[in-house]
Coordinates of C-alpha atoms in Angstrom, one line a residue:
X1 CA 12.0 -22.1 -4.8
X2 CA 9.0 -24.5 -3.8
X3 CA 6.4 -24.1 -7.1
X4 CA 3.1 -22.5 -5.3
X5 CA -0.2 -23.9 -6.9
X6 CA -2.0 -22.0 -9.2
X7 CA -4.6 -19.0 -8.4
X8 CA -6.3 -18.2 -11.9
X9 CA -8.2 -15.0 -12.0
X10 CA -9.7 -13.3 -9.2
X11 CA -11.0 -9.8 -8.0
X12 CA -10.4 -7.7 -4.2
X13 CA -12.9 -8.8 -2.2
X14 CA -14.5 -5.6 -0.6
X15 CA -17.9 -5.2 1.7
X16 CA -19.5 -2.9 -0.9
X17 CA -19.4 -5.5 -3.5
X18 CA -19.2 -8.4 -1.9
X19 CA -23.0 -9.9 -2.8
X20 CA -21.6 -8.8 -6.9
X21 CA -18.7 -10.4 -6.3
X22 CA -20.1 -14.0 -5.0
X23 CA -22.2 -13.7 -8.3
X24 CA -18.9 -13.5 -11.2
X25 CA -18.6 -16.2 -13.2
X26 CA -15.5 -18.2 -13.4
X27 CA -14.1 -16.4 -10.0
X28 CA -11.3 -18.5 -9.0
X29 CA -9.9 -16.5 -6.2
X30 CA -10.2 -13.2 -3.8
X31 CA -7.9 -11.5 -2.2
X32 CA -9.2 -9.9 1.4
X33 CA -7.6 -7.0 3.6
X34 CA -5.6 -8.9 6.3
X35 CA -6.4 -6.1 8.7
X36 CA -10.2 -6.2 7.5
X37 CA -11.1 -9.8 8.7
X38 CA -11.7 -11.0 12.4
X39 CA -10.3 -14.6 12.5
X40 CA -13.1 -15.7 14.7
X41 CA -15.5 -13.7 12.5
X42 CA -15.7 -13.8 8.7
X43 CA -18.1 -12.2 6.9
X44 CA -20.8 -14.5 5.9
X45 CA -19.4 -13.6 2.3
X46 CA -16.1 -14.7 2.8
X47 CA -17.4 -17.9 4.6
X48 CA -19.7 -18.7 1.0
X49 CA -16.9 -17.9 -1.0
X50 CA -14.5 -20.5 0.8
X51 CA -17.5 -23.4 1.4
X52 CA -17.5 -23.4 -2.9
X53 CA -13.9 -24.1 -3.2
X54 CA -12.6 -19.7 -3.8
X55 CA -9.4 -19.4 -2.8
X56 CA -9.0 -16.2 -0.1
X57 CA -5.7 -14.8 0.0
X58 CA -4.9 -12.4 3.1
X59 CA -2.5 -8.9 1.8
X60 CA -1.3 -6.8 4.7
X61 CA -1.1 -3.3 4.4
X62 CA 0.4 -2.3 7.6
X63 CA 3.8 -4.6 8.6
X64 CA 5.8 -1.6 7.2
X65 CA 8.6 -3.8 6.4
X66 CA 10.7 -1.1 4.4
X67 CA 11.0 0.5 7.5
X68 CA 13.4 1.2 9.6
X69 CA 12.3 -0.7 13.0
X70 CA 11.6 -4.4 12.9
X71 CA 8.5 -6.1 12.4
X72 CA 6.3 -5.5 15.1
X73 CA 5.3 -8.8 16.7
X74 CA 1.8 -8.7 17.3
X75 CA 1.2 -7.3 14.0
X76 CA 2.9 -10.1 12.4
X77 CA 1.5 -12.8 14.8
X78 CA -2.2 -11.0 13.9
X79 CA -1.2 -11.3 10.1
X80 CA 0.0 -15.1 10.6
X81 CA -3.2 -15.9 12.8
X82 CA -5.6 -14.6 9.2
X83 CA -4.0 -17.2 6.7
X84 CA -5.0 -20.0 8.8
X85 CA -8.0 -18.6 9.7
X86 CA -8.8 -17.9 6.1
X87 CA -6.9 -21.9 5.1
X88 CA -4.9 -19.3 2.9
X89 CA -1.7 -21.0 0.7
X90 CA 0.2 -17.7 1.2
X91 CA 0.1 -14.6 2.8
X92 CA 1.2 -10.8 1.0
X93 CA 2.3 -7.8 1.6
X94 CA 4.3 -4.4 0.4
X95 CA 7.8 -2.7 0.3
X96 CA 6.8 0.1 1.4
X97 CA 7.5 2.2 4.8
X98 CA 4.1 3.0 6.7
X99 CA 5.3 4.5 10.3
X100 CA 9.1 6.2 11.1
X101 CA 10.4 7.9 14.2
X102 CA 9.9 6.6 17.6
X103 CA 12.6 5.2 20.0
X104 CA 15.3 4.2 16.8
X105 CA 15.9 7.8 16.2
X106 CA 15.1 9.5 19.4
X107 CA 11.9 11.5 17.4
X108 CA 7.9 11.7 18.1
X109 CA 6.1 8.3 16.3
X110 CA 5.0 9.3 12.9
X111 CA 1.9 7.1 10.9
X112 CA 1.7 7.6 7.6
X113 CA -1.5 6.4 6.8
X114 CA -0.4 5.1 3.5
X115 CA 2.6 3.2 1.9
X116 CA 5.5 5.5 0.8
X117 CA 8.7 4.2 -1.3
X118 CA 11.9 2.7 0.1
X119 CA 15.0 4.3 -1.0
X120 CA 16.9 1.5 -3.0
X121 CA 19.7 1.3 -1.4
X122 CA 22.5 -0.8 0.0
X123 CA 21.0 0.3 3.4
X124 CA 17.4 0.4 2.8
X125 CA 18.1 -3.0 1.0
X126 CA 20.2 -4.7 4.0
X127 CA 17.3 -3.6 6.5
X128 CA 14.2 -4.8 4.3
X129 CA 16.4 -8.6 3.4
X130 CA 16.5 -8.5 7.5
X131 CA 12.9 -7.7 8.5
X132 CA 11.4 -9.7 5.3
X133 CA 13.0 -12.8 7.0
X134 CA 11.9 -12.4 10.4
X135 CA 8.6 -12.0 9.0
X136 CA 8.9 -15.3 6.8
X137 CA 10.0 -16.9 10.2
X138 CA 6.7 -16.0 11.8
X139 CA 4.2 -16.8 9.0
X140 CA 2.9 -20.3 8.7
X141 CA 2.8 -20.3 4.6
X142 CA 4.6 -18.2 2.0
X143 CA 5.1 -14.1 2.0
X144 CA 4.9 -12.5 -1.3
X145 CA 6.1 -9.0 -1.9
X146 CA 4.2 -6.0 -4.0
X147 CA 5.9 -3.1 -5.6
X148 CA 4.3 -0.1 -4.7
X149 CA 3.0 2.6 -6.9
X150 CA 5.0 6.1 -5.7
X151 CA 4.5 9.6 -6.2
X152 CA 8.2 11.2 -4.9
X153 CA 11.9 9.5 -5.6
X154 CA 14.5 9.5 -3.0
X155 CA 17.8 11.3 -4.0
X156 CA 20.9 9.0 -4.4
X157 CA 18.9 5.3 -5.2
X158 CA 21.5 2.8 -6.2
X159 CA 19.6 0.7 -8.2
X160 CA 16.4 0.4 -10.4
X161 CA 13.0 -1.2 -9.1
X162 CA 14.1 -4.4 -11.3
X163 CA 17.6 -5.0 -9.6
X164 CA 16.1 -4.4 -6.1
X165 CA 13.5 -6.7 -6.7
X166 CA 15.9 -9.1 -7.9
X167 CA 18.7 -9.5 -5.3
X168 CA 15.4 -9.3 -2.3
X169 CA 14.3 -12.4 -3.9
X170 CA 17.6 -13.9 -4.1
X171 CA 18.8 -13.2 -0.6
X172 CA 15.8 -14.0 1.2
X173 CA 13.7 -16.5 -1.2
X174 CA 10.4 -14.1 -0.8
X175 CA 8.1 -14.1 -3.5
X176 CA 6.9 -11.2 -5.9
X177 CA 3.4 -9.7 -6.0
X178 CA 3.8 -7.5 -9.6
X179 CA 1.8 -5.3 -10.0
X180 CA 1.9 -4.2 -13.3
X181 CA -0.7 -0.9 -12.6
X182 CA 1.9 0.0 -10.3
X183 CA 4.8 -0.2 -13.1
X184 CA 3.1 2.2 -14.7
X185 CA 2.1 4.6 -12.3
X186 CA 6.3 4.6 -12.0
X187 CA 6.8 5.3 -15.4
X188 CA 4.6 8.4 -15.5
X189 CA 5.4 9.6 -11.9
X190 CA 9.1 8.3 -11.8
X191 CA 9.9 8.3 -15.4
X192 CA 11.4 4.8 -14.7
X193 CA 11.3 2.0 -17.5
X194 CA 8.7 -0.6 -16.8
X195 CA 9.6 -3.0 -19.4
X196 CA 13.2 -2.8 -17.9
X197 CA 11.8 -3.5 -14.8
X198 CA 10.1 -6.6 -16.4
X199 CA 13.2 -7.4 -17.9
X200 CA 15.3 -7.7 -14.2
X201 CA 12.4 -9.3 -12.2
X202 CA 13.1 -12.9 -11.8
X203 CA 9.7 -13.9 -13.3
X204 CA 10.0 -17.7 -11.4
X205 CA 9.4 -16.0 -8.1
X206 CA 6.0 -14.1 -9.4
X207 CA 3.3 -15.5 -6.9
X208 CA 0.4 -13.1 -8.6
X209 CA 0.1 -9.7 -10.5
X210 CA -2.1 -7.3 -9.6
X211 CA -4.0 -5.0 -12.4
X212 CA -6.0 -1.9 -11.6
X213 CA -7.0 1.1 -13.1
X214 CA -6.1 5.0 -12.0
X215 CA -6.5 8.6 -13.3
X216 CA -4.2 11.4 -14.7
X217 CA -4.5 14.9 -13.0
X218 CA -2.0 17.8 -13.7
X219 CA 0.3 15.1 -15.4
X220 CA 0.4 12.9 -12.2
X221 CA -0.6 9.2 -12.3
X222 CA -3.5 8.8 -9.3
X223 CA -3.2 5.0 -9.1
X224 CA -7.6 5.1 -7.5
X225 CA -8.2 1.4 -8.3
X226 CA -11.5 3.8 -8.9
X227 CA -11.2 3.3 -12.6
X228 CA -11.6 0.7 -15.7
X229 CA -7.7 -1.2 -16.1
X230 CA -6.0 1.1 -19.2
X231 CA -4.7 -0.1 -22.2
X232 CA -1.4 1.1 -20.8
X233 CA -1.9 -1.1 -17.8
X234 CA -3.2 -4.2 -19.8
X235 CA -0.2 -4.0 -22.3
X236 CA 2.3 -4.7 -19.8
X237 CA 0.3 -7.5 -18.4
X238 CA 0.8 -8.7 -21.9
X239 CA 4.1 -8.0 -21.7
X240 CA 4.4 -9.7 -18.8
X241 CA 2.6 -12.3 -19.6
X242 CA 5.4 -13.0 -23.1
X243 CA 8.3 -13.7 -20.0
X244 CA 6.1 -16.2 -18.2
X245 CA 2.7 -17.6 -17.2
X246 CA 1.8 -16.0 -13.9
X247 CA 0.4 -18.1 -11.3
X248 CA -2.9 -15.7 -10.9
X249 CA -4.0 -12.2 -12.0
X250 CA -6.3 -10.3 -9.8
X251 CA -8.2 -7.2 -10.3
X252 CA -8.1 -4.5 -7.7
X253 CA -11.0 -2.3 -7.3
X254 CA -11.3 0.1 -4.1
X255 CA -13.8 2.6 -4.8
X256 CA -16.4 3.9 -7.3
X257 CA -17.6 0.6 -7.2
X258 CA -19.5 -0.1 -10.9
X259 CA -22.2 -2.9 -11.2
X260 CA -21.1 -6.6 -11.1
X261 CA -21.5 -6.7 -15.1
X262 CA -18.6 -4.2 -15.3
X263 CA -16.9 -5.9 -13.3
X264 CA -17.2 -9.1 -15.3
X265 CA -16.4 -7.6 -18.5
X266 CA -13.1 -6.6 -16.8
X267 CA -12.0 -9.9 -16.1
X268 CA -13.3 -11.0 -19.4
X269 CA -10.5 -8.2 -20.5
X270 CA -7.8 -10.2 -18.4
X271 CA -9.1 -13.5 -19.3
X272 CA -8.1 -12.5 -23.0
X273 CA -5.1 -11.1 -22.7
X274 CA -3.6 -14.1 -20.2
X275 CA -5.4 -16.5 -23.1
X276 CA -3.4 -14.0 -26.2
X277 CA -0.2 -12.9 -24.5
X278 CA 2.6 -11.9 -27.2
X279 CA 4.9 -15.0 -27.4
X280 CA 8.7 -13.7 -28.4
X281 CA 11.9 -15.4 -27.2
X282 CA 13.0 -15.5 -23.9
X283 CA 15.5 -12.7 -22.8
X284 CA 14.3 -10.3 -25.9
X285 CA 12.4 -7.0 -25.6
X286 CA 10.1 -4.5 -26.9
X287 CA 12.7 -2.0 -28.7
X288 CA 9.7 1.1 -27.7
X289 CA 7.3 0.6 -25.2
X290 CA 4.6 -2.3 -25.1
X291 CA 4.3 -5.2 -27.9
X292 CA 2.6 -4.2 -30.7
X293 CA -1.0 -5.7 -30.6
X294 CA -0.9 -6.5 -27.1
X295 CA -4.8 -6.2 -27.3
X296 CA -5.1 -8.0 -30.5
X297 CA -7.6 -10.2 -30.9
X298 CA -9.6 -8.7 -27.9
X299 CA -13.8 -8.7 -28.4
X300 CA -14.7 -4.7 -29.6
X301 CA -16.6 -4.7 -25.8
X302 CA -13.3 -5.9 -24.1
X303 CA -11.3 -2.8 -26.1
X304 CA -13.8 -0.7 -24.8
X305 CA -13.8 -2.1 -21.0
X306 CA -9.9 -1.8 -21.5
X307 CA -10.5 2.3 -21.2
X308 CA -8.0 4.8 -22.7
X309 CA -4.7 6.0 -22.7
X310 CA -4.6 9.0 -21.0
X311 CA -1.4 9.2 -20.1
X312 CA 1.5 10.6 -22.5
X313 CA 4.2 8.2 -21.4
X314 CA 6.4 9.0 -23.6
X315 CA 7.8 12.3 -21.5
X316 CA 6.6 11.4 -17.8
X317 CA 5.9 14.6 -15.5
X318 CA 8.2 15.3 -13.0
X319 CA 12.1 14.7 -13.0
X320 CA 13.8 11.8 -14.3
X321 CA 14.7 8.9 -11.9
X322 CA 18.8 9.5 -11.1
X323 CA 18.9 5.9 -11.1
X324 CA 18.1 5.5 -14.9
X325 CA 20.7 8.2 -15.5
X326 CA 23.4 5.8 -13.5
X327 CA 22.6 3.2 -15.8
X328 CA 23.2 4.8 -19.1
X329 CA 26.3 6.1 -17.6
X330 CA 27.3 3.1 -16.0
X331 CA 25.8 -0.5 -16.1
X332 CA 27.9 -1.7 -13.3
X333 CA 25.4 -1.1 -10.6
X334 CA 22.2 0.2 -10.8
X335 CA 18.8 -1.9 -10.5
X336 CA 0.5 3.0 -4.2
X337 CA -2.8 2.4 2.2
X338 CA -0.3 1.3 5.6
X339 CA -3.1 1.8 8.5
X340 CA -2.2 2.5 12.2
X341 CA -4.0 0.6 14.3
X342 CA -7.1 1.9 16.6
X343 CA -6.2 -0.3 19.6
X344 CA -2.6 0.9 19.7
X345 CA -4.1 4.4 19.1
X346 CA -1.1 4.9 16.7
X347 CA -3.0 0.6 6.9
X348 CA -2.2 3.3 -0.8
X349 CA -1.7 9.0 -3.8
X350 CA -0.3 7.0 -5.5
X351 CA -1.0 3.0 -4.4
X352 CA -4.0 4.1 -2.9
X353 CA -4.2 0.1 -1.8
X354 CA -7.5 -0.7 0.8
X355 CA -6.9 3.1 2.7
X356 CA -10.3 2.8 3.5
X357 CA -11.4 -0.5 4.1
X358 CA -9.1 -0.9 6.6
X359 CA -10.0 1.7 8.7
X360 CA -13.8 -0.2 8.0
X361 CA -12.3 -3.0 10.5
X362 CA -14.5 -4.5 13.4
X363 CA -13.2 -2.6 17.1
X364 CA -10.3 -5.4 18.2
X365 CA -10.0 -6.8 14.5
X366 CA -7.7 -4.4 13.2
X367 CA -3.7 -4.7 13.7
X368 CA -2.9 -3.6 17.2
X369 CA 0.6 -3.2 19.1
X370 CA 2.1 0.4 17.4
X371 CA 5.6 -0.3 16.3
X372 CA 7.9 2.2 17.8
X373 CA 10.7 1.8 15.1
X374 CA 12.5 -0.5 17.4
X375 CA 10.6 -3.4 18.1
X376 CA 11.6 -5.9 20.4
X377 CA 11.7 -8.8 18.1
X378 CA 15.5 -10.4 18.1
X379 CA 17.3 -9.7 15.1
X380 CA 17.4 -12.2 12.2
X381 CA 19.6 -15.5 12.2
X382 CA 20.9 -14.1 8.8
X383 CA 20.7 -16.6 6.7
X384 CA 18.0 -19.5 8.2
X385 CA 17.9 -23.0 6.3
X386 CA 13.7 -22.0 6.6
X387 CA 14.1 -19.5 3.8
X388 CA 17.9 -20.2 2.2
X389 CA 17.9 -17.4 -0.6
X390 CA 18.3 -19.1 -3.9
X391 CA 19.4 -16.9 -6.8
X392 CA 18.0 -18.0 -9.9
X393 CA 20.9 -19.4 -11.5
X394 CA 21.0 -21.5 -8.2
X395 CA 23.8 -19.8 -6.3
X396 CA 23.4 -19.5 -2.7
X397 CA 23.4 -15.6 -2.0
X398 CA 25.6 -14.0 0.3
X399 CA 24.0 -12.8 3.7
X400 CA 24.4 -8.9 5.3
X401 CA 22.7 -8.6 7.8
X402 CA 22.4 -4.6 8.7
X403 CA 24.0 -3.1 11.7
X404 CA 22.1 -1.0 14.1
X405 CA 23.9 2.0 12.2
X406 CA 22.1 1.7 9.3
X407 CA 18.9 0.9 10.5
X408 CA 19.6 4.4 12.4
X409 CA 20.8 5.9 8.8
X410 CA 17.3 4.8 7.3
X411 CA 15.2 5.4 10.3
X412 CA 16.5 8.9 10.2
X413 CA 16.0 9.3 6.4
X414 CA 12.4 8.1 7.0
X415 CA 11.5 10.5 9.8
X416 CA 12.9 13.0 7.9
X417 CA 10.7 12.5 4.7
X418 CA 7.8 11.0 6.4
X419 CA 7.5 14.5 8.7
X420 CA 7.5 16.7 5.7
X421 CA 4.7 15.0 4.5
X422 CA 2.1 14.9 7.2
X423 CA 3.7 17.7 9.9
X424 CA 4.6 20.5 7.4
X425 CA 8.4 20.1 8.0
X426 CA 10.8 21.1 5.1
X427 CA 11.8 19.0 2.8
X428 CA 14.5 17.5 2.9
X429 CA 17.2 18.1 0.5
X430 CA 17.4 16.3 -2.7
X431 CA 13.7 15.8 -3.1
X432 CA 11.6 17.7 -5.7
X433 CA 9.4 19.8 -3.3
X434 CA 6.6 20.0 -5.8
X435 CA 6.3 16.7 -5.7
X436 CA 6.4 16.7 -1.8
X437 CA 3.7 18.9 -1.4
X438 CA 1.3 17.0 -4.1
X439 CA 1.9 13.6 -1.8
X440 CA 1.3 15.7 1.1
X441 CA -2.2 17.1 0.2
X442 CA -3.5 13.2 -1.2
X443 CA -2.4 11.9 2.4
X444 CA -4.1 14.8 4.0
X445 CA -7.2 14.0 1.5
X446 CA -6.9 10.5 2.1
X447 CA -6.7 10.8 5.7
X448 CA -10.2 13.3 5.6
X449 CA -11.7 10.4 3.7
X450 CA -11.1 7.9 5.9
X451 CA -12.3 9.9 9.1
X452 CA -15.4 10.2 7.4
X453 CA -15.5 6.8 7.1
X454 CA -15.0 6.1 10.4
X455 CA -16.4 8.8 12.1
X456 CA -19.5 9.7 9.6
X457 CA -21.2 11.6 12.4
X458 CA -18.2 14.6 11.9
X459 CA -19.7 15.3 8.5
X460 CA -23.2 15.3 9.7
X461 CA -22.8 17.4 12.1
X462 CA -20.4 19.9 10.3
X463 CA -22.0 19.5 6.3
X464 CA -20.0 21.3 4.1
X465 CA -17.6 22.8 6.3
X466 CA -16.2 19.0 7.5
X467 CA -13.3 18.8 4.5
X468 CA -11.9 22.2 4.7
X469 CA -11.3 22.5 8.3
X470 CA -10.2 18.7 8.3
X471 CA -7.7 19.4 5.8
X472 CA -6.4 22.9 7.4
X473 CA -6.2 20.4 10.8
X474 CA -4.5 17.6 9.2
X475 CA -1.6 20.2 7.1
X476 CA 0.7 20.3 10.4
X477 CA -1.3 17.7 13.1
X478 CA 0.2 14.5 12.1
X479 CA -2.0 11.2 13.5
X480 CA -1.2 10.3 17.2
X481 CA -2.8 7.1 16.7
X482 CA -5.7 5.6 14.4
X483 CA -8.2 7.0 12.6
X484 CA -10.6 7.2 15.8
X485 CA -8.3 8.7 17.6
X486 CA -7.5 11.2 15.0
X487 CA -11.4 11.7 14.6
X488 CA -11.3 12.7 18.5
X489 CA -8.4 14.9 17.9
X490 CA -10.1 16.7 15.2
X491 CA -13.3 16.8 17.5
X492 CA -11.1 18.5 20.5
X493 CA -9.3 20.8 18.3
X494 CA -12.6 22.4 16.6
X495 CA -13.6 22.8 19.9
X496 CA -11.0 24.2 21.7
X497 CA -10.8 27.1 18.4
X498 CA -14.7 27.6 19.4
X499 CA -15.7 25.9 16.3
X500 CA -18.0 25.4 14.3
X501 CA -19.7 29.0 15.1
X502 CA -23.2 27.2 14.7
X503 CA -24.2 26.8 18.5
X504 CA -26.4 24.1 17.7
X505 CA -23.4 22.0 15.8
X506 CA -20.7 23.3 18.6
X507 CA -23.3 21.5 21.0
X508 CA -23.9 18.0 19.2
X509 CA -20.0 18.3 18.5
X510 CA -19.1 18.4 21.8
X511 CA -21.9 15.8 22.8
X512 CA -19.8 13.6 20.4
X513 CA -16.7 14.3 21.4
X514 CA -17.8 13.6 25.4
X515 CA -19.7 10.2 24.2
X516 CA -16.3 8.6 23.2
X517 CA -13.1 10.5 24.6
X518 CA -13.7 8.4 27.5
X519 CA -11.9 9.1 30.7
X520 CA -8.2 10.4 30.4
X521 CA -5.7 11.6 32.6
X522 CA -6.6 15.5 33.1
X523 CA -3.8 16.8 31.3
X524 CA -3.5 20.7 30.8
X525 CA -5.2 20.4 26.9
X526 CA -7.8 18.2 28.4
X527 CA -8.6 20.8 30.8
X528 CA -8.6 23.4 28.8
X529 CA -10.9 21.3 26.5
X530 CA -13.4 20.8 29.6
X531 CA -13.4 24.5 30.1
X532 CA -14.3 25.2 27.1
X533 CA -17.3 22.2 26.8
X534 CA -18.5 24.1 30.0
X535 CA -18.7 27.4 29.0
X536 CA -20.4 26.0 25.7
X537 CA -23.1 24.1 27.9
X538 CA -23.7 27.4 29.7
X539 CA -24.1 29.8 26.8

């Protein structure tokens, strides 16, 4: 595996704090939004940043390449066209599903808005080692891969996050985004082993490791990147840190933006602990939970910037992962925001990862070309000489590549799941339904924040009432398209209802509505829609 230069220490570039971040001292990198940036124009930030030497590394958040259907061409081509734009050394992304349905299983297109688990599987695993290397075939530099922070488990996994990791990287020679925020969120959520996972990871294909802080509610791990880094979070970058010297750490901060001095002192925080890391011998581990003294030696004011445990880790909510039950039985075989975009009309909870900033995207910047679930990308020539997988003891691995069957198996699984979250379907059997319903109201409130993002007339025009009748909209009206598009659908269904009963904000609603629906065939719901705008006018 070719060695990829160093990054250092760098922070998430974002709009709201891009003047603090220009000003942080010692910043060696940032890492943008793919789907934020126009290749033609960069933000004047971006453009300083680069002219001083700052390395700008492009992560996707909406190639959905745990999914069923292939990568979508145009949203690859897009994502290829940013890292030369940006003179980036590599390129990242997620394993994560984003979209399901559509022609592969013969079922309505389904966006998620957000980045849900893949099942590890044989399947699931065959279909990502397929898409991952079409992907790698139509990027100019590197991919690197981030584990995703998740809220639900998938019934029947075959193997831990570590193992699946692992045999991705040695059947397709991708890289490894880690991102140790995420490893806990797991261990809280998914009651899954993060120093295990450490442990598995082949630590010589780590290109970065994301840190970022998040917030218990009701014994669930919100991974916000709206918080200070925990302790927790910072101990297994320490941990982390005693297997191998990662190439860069970056900080992740998405919202709840604090004052570039905060955000200083946080990478003072991660400065220490990259500069302190607990040295033990290779192959060893922590007998319970993170190295003692992880923190040690750490200023009082970086302790204090660190935050606090507020997580009891020690008996995670929600049922145990049936893959760590496997392995104690048998160690034979066992191993968190995806955004449609507004052009195709079709990029996080849990990883909660730039849901809004990419729905902030210029009109025409932002990934277009909806993926159906069967794209019309050719399949993969298995194994290419361009990315020969390489275990790390050096043995070529063996190729499988996945048969339309299983990519039907998965797409089918995905619909399934992806349905009960965002159309009010039931769940489907073997999932803890609790748990279902929790993802289902952060996508729904994720989704509400977003549109007010995008649309910040809606809560204008309806104050206090916007959330509530949002979310009862959004409980069994899955998103047609992007987030404008779902802002119009919104628009249309309040008014079709005869809502809001204030005929003053009916009236600008409708005004708003009619400024950007634009012309559309004259369906019968348009029609009815029309009506209605017409006998509102006339009252």
């Amino acid at each position: 595996m070719k060695h990829l230069d160093r990054l250092g220490t760098g922070i998430g570039w974002r709009p709201e704090i891009a003047a603090a971040v220009e000003r942080l001292p010692g910043l060696d990198w940032v890492e943008v939004v793919a789907e934020n940036v126009c290749p033609g124009h960069l933000p004047d930030s971006l453009r300083r940043l680069r002219e001083r030497g700052v390395t700008v590394v492009p992560h996707g958040v909406s190639l959905g390449l745990g999914g069923a259907g292939r990568p979508d061409p145009r949203r690859l081509a897009e994502l290829a066209e940013r890292a030369e734009a940006l003179g980036a050394p590599l390129v990242t992304e997620h394993i994560a599903f984003v979209r399901a349905g559509g022609a592969l299983t013969a079922s309505p297109p389904l966006e998620a808005g957000h980045l849900l688990p893949v099942p590890r599987t044989r399947d699931a695993l065959d279909v990502l080692c397929e898409n991952v290397r079409i992907a790698q075939d139509g990027l100019p530099v590197p991919l690197a891969l981030e584990n995703i922070a998740a809220l639900i488990s998938w019934p029947g996994e075959e193997m831990t996050e570590g193992r699946f990791l692992a045999e991705l990287v040695e059947r397709t020679g991708v890289r490894l985004l880690v991102d140790v925020a995420n490893l806990h969120t797991n261990r809280v959520n998914r009651a899954e082993d993060p120093l295990r996972a450490l442990d598995e990871l082949p630590v010589e294909a780590i290109a970065y490791v994301h840190v970022a802080g998040g917030v218990e509610r009701d014994g669930v791990w919100h991974d916000s990147h709206a918080h200070p880094v925990p302790r927790p979070v910072l101990d297994l970058l320490a941990e982390l840190c005693s297997r191998t010297d990662p190439p860069g750490v970056l900080l992740e901060r998405d919202d709840a933006f604090p004052p570039g001095e905060e955000l200083a002192a946080e990478l003072d925080v991660i400065r220490a602990v990259l500069d302190s890391p607990p040295r033990r011998a290779p192959g060893t581990r922590a007998a319970d939970g993170p190295a003692p003294g992880a923190l040690a030696g750490l200023p009082d004011g970086a302790r204090g910037a660190a935050g606090r445990d507020t997580a009891d880790t020690t008996h995670p909510a929600g049922r145990a992962n049936p893959a760590d039950d496997a392995h104690r039985a048998d160690d034979a075989d066992t191993t968190h925001d995806a955004y449609p975009s507004d052009d195709a009309d079709t990029t996080d909870t849990t990883d909660t990862t730039n849901a809004t900033d990419a729905a902030d995207a210029a009109d025409g910047c932002s990934a277009t070309g909806a993926a159906d679930g069967c794209s019309a990308t050719g399949a993969a020539d298995g194994c290419s000489a361009a990315h020969e997988p390489v275990s790390p003891a050096g043995a070529t691995a063996q190729c499988r590549a996945p048969d339309d069957i299983a990519r039907e198996r998965l797409g089918l699984a995905q619909a399934a799941l992806l349905s009960a979250l965002v159309a009010g379907t039931p769940a489907p059997e073997g999932f803890d339904a609790r748990r279902l319903r929790v993802q289902s109201r952060a996508l729904a409130a994720k989704r509400a924040d977003v549109v007010a993002r995008v649309a910040p007339e809606l809560p204008q025009i309806l104050g206090t009432g916007y959330r509530p009748a949002y979310l009862g909209y959004a409980t069994s009206r899955p998103m047609r398209g992007g987030y404008r598009r779902d802002a119009l659908d919104f628009a249309e269904q309040l008014l079709a209802a005869g809502r809001p009963e204030d005929p003053v904000a009916r009236r600008r609603l409708a005004q708003w509505w009619r400024d950007r629906a634009g012309p559309r065939p004259p369906r019968r719901a348009t029609r009815f829609v029309r009506a209605a705008r017409a006998a509102l006018v006339r009252r």
